[in-house]
Coordinates of C-alpha atoms and ligand atoms in Angstrom, one line a residue:
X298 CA 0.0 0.0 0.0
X299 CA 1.5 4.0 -1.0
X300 CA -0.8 6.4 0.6
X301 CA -0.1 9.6 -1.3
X302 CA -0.6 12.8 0.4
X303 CA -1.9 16.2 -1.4
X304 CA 0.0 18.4 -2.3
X305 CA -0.4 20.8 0.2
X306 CA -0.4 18.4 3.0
X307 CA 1.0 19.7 6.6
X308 CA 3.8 17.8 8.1
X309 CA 1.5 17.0 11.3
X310 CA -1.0 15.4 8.5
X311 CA 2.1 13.2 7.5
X312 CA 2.6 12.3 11.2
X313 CA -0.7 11.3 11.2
X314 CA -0.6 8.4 8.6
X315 CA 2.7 7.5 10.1
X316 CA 1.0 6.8 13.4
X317 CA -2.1 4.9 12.3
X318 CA 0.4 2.8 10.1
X319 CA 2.5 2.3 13.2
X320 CA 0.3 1.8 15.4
X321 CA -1.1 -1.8 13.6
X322 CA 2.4 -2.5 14.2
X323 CA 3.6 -1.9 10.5
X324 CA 6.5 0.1 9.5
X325 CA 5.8 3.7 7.2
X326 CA 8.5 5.0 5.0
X327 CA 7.7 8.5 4.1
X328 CA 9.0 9.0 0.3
X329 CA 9.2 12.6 -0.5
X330 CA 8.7 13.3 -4.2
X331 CA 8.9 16.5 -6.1
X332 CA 5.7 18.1 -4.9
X333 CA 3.9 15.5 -2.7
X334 CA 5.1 13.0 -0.3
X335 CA 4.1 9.3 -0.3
X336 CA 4.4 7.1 2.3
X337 CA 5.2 3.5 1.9
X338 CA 4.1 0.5 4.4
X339 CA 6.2 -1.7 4.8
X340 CA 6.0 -5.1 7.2
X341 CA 2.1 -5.6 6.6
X342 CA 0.6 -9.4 6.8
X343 CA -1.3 -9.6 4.0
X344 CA -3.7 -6.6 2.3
X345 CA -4.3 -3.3 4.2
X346 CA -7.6 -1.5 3.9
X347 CA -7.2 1.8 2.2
X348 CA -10.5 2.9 4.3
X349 CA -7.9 3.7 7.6
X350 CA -6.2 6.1 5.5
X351 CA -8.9 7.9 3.3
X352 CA -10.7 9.6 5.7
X353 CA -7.9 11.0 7.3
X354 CA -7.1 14.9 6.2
X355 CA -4.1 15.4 3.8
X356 CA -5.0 12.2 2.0
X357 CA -5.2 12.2 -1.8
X358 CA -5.4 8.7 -2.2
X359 CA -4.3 5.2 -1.0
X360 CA -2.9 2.9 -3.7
X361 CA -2.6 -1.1 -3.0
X362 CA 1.0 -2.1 -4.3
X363 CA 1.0 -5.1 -6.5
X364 CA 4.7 -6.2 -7.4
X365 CA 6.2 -8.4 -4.2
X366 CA 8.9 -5.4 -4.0
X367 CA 7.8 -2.0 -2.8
X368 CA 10.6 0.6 -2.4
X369 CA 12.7 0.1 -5.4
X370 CA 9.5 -0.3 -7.4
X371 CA 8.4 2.7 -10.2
X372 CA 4.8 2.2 -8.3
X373 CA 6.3 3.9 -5.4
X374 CA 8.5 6.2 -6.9
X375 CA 8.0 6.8 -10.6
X376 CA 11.1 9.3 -10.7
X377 CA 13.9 7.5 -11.3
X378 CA 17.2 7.6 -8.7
X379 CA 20.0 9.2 -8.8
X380 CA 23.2 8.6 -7.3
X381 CA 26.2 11.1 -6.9
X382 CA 29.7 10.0 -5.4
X383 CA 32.3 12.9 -5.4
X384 CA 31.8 14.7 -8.7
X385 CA 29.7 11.8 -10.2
X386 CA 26.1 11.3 -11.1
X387 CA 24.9 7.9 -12.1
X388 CA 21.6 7.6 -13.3
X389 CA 18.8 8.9 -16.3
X390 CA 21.1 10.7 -18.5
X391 CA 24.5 9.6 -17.2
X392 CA 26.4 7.7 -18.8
X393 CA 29.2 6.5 -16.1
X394 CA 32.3 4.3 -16.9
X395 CA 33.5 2.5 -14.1
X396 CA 36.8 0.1 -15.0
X397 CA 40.0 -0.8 -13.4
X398 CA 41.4 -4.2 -12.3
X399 CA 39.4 -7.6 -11.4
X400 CA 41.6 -7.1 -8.3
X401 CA 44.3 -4.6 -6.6
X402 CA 47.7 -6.5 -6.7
X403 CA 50.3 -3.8 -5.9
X404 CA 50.4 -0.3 -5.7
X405 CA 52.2 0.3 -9.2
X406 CA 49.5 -2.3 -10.6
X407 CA 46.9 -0.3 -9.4
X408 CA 48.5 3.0 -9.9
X409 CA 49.6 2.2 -13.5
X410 CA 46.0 1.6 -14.4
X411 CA 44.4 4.2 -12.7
X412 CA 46.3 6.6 -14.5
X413 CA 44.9 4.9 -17.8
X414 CA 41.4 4.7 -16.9
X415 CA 41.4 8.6 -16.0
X416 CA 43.4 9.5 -19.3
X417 CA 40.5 7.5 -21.3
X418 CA 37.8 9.1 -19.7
X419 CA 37.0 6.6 -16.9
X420 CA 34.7 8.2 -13.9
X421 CA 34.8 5.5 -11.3
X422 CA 38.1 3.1 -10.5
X423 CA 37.3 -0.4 -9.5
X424 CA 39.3 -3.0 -7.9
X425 CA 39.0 -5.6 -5.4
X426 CA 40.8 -6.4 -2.6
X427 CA 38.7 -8.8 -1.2
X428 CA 38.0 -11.5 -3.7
X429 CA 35.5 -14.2 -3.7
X430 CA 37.4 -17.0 -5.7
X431 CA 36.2 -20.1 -6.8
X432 CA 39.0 -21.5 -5.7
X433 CA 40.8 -21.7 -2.3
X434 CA 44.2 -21.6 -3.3
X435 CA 43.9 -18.0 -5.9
X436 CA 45.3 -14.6 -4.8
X437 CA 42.5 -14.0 -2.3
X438 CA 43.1 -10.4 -2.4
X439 CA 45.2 -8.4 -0.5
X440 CA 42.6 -7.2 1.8
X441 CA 43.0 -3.7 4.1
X442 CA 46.3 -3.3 2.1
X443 CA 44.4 -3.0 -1.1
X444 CA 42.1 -0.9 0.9
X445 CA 44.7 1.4 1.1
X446 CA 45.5 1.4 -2.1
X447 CA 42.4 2.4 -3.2
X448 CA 42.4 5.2 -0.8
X449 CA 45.5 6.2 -2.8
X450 CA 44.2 6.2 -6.3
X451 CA 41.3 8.2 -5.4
X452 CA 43.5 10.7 -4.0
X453 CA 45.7 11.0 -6.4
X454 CA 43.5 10.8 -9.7
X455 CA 40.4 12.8 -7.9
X456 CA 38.5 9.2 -9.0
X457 CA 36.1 7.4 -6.7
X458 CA 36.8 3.6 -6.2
X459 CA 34.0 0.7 -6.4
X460 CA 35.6 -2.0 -4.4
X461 CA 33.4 -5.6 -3.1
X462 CA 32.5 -6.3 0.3
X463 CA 32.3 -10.2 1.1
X464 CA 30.9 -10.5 4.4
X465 CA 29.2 -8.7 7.7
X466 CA 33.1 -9.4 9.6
X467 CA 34.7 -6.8 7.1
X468 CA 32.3 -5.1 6.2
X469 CA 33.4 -1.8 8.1
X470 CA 36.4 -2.1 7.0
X471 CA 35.8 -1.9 3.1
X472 CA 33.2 0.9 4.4
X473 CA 35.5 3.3 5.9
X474 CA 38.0 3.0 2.1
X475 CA 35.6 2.5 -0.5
X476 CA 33.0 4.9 -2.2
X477 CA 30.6 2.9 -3.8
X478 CA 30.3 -1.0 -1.7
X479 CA 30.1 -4.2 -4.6
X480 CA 27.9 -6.8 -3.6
X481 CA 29.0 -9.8 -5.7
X482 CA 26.8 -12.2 -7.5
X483 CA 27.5 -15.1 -5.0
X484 CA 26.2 -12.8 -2.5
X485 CA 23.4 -11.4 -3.6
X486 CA 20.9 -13.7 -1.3
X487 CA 23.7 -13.1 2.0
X488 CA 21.0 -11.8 3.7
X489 CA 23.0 -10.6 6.8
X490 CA 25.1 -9.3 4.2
X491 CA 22.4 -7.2 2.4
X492 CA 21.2 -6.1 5.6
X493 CA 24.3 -4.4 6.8
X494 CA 24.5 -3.0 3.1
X495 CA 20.8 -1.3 4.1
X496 CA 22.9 0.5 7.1
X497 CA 25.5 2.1 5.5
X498 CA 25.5 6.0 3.8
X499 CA 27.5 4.5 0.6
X500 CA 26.1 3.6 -2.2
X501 CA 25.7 -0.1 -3.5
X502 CA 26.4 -1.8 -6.6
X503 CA 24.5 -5.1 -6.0
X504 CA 25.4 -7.0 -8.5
X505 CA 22.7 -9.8 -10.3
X506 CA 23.1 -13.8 -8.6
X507 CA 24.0 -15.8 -11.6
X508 CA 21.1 -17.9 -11.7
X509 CA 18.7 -14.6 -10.1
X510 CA 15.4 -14.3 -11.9
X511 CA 14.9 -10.1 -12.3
X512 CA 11.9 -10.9 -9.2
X513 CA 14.7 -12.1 -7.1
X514 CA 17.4 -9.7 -7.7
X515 CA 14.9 -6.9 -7.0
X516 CA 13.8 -8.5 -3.6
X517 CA 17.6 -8.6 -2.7
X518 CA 17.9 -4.5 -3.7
X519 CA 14.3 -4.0 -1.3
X520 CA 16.2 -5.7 1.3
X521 CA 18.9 -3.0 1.6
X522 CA 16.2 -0.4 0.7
X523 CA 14.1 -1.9 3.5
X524 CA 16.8 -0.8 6.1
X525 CA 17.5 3.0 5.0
X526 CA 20.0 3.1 2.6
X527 CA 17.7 4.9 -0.9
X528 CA 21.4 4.7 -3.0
X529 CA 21.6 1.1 -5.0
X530 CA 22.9 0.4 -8.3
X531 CA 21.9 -2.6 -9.8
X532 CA 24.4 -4.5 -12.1
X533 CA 23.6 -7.0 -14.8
X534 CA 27.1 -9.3 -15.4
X535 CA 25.5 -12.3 -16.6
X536 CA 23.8 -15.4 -15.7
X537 CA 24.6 -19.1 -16.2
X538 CA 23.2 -20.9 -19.1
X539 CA 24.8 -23.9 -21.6
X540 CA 26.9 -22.0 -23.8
X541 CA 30.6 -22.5 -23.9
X542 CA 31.9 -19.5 -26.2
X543 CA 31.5 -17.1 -23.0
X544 CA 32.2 -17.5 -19.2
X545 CA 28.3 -16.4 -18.7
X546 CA 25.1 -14.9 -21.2
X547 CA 25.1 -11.5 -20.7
X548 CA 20.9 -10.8 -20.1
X549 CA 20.3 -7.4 -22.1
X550 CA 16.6 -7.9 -22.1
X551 CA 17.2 -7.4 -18.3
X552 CA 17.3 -3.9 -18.8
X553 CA 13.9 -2.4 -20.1
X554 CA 12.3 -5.1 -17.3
X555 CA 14.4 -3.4 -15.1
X556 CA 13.6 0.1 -16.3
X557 CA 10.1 -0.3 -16.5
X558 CA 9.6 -1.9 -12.9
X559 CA 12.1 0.3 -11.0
X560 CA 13.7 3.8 -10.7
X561 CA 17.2 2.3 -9.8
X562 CA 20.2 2.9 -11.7
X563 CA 21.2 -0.2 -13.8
X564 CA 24.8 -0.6 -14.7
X565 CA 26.1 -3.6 -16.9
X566 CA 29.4 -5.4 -16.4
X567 CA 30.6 -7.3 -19.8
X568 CA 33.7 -8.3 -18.4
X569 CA 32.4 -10.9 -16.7
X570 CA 29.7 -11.9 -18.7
X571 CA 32.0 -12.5 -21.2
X572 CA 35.3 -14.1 -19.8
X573 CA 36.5 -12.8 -23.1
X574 CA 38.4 -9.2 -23.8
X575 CA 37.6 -10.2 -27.5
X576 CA 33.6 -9.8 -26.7
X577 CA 33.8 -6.8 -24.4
X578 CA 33.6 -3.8 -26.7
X579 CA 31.0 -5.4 -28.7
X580 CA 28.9 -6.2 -25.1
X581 CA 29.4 -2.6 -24.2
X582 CA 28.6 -1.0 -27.1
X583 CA 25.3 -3.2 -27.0
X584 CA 24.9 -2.4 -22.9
X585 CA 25.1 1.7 -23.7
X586 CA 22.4 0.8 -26.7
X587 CA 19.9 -1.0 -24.8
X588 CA 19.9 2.4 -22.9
X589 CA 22.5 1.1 -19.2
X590 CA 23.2 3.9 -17.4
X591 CA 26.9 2.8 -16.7
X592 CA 29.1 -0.1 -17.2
X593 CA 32.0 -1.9 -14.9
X594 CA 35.3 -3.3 -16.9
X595 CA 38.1 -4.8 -15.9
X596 CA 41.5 -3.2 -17.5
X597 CA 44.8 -4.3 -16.9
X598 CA 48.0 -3.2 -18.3
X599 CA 49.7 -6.4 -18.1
X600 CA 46.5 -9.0 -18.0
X601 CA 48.4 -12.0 -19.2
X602 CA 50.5 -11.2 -15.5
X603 CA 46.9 -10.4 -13.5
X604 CA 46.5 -12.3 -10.6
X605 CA 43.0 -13.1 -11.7
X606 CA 40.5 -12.7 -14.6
X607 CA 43.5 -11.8 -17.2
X608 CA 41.5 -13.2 -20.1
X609 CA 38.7 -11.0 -19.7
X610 CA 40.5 -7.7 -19.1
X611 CA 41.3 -5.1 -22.0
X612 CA 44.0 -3.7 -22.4
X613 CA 44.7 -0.1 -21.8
X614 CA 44.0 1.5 -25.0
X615 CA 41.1 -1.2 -25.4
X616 CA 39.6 0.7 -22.6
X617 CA 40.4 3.8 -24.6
X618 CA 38.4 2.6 -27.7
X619 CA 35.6 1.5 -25.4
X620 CA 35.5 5.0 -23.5
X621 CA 35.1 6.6 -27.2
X622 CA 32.4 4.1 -28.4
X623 CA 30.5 4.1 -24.9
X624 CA 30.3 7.8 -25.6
X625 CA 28.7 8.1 -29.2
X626 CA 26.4 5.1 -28.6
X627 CA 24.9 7.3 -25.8
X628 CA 25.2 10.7 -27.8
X629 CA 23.5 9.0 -30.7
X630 CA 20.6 7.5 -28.1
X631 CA 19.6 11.3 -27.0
X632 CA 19.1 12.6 -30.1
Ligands
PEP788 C1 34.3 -8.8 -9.7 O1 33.7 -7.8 -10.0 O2 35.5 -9.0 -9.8 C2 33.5 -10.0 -9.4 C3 34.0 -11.0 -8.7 O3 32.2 -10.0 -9.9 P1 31.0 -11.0 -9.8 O4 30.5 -11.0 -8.4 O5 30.0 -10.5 -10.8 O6 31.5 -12.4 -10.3
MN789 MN1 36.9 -10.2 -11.9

C-alpha cells in the first residue's frame, strides 16, 4: 500500500498516517517526491484496507501495491534515482564508466591503471581487494592493504573507487576505504550481508546472482532499501546458461524489465559476462544501446600477468576505444 498525500499536506497530517500505520504495528516510509510526499508500508501481513487512511485529512489517495517489492518499485517512486559520489552522477542521463582491475595487486598495478582509466575518460576506478574465488588456493586479495591502495588512487587521480564487500566481519572495513560497496553475484541472497549494506550511507552496486530471476534480484535490492539506505545500483554481469563461447550470457533484455519496474540505476558489467576481452567492446557498445546507465570493466595493463581474470580484461587502450564508443552510442541514443 502507497498512501499519497496532497499536495499541500502539513507535516503534522504526514505524522498522522505515520502513526495509524504504526500503530497496527507496520512500518511507514515516508518517500518525499517532487511536490507531494508518499508514504510507503512496509511489514504488513497480507492486504491493508485503504478505508484507515482515506478519511484522514491530507490524503489524496491510498494505492494497493501489486509487485512483491515495494521501495525500489516505479509504483512507489515513478522518478527515477539518482546517485552522486564525489563529482559523479549515475543515473537517467548519465552515462558512467566505471573500469579498473578484477583485483588490486600492488600499488604500481593499481596506480599504472588508474592513470589509464582517468586518461581515457573513466569516472569511477574499480578493484578488489577482497575477492570471492572459486578456488581456495587464488590470490584472495590483499585485503585492508588494497584498501589502502584504493584510498590512494582516489586521491591522487580525484577518481572514486567501487571495491566488493564479502561479508558482515569486514564489512566496516571496506566501508571506511571504498566509495561505492560491490555486492557480488555469489552474494546477492547473503541476507545478513544485504542487511548491513541497508545501514550504511555508501552507495551499493548489488550486482545480479548468476542464476537470479529479475523478481529475485529486486527482492535482494528491497532488502537493503528496507533498512535505509535509498542509494543502489543494480548491475547485470550475466547469468549461467549452456553455452561455452563465453564465461556467462550476458541478459540485455534485463534492462527495459528493469527500467520499467524500477527507478534504480542499472549498470552492466561485460567483463564478466563475457570471460573474453575479444567480446567486451561489442557487449558494451550493445549495454550503452539497450539504454544502461553505466558499465564496470576490468582493465589491466599487463592482464596475461593479472593475478586473476587476465583473459577478460582489455588492455589499456582497449579501454580507450571503449571509453570513445561508450560515448557516441549514448550521444546517438539522446538525439
Ligand atoms: C568482480 O567484479 O571482480 C566479481 C567477482 O564480480 P561477480 O561477483 O560479478 O563475479
Ligand atoms: Mn573479476
Amino acid at each position: 500500500m502507497l498512501v499519497v498525500m496532497d499536495r499541500g499536506a502539513t507535516p503534522e497530517q504526514v505524522d498522522k498516517v505515520v502513526k495509524v500505520i504504526e500503530s497496527r504495528g507496520m512500518t511507514a516510509r515516508p518517500i518525499p517526491g517532487g511536490d507531494r510526499v508518499s508514504i510507503g508500508i512496509l511489514n504488513n501481513r497480507g492486504p491493508v484496507d485503504p478505508a484507515l487512511f482515506l478519511g484522514l485529512d491530507g490524503v489524496k489517495e491510498a494505492i494497493p501495491v501489486t509487485r512483491p517489492y515495494k521501495l525500489v518499485s516505479r509504483e512507489v517512486q515513478p522518478e527515477d534515482t539518482l546517485i552522486n559520489v564525489g563529482n559523479v552522477t549515475i543515473g537517467n542521463g548519465y552515462l558512467t564508466l566505471m573500469a579498473g582491475p578484477c583485483a588490486i595487486e600492488s600499488e604500481t598495478q593499481a596506480m599504472t591503471i588508474a592513470e589509464h582509466v582517468k586518461q581515457a575518460g573513466g569516472h569511477i576506478f574499480r578493484g578488489g581487494a577482497f575477492k570471492p574465488r572459486t578456488s581456495p588456493y587464488t590470490f584472495q586479495g590483499l585485503r585492508e592493504e588494497g584498501l589502502k591502495i584504493l584510498a590512494k588512487v582516489r586521491e591522487t587521480f580525484d577518481l572514486p573507487v567501487v571495491t566488493e564487500v564479502m561479508d558482515t566481519e569486514t564489512f566496516d572495513v571496506v566501508e571506511a576505504y571504498a566509495d561505492i560497496l560491490q555486492i557480488g553475484t555469489r552474494n546477492m541472497q547473503n541476507y545478513s550481508l544485504l542487511k548491513r549494506a541497508g545501514q550504511s550511507n555508501r552507495p551499493i552496486l548489488l550486482k545480479r546472482g548468476m542464476s537470479a530471476t529479475l523478481d529475485e534480484w529486486l527482492m535482494a535490492a528491497e532488502y537493503i532499501m528496507s533498512e535505509g539506505n535509498t542509494q543502489v545500483m543494480l548491475c547485470e554481469r550475466g547469468v549461467r546458461t549452456f553455452v561455452r563461447h563465453s564465461r556467462n550470457t550476458l541478459d540485455l533484455s534485463a534492462v527495459p524489465v528493469i527500467m520499467r519496474e524500477s527507478h534504480l540505476p542499472i549498470i552492466i558489467d561485460p567483463s564478466h559476462a563475457a570471460g573474453y576481452r575479444d567480446q567486451v567492446i561489442p557487449l558494451s557498445r550493445a549495454s550503452v544501446a539497450v539504454g544502461a546507465h553505466g558499465l564496470i570493466v576490468e582493465v589491466h595493463h599487463k592482464p596475461d600477468e593479472a593475478l586473476s581474470d587476465g583473459a577478460q580484461s582489455l588492455y589499456p587502450e582497449q579501454f580507450e576505444a571503449l571509453s570513445k564508443w561508450a560515448e557516441s552510442v549514448h550521444k546517438l541514443l539522446k538525439t
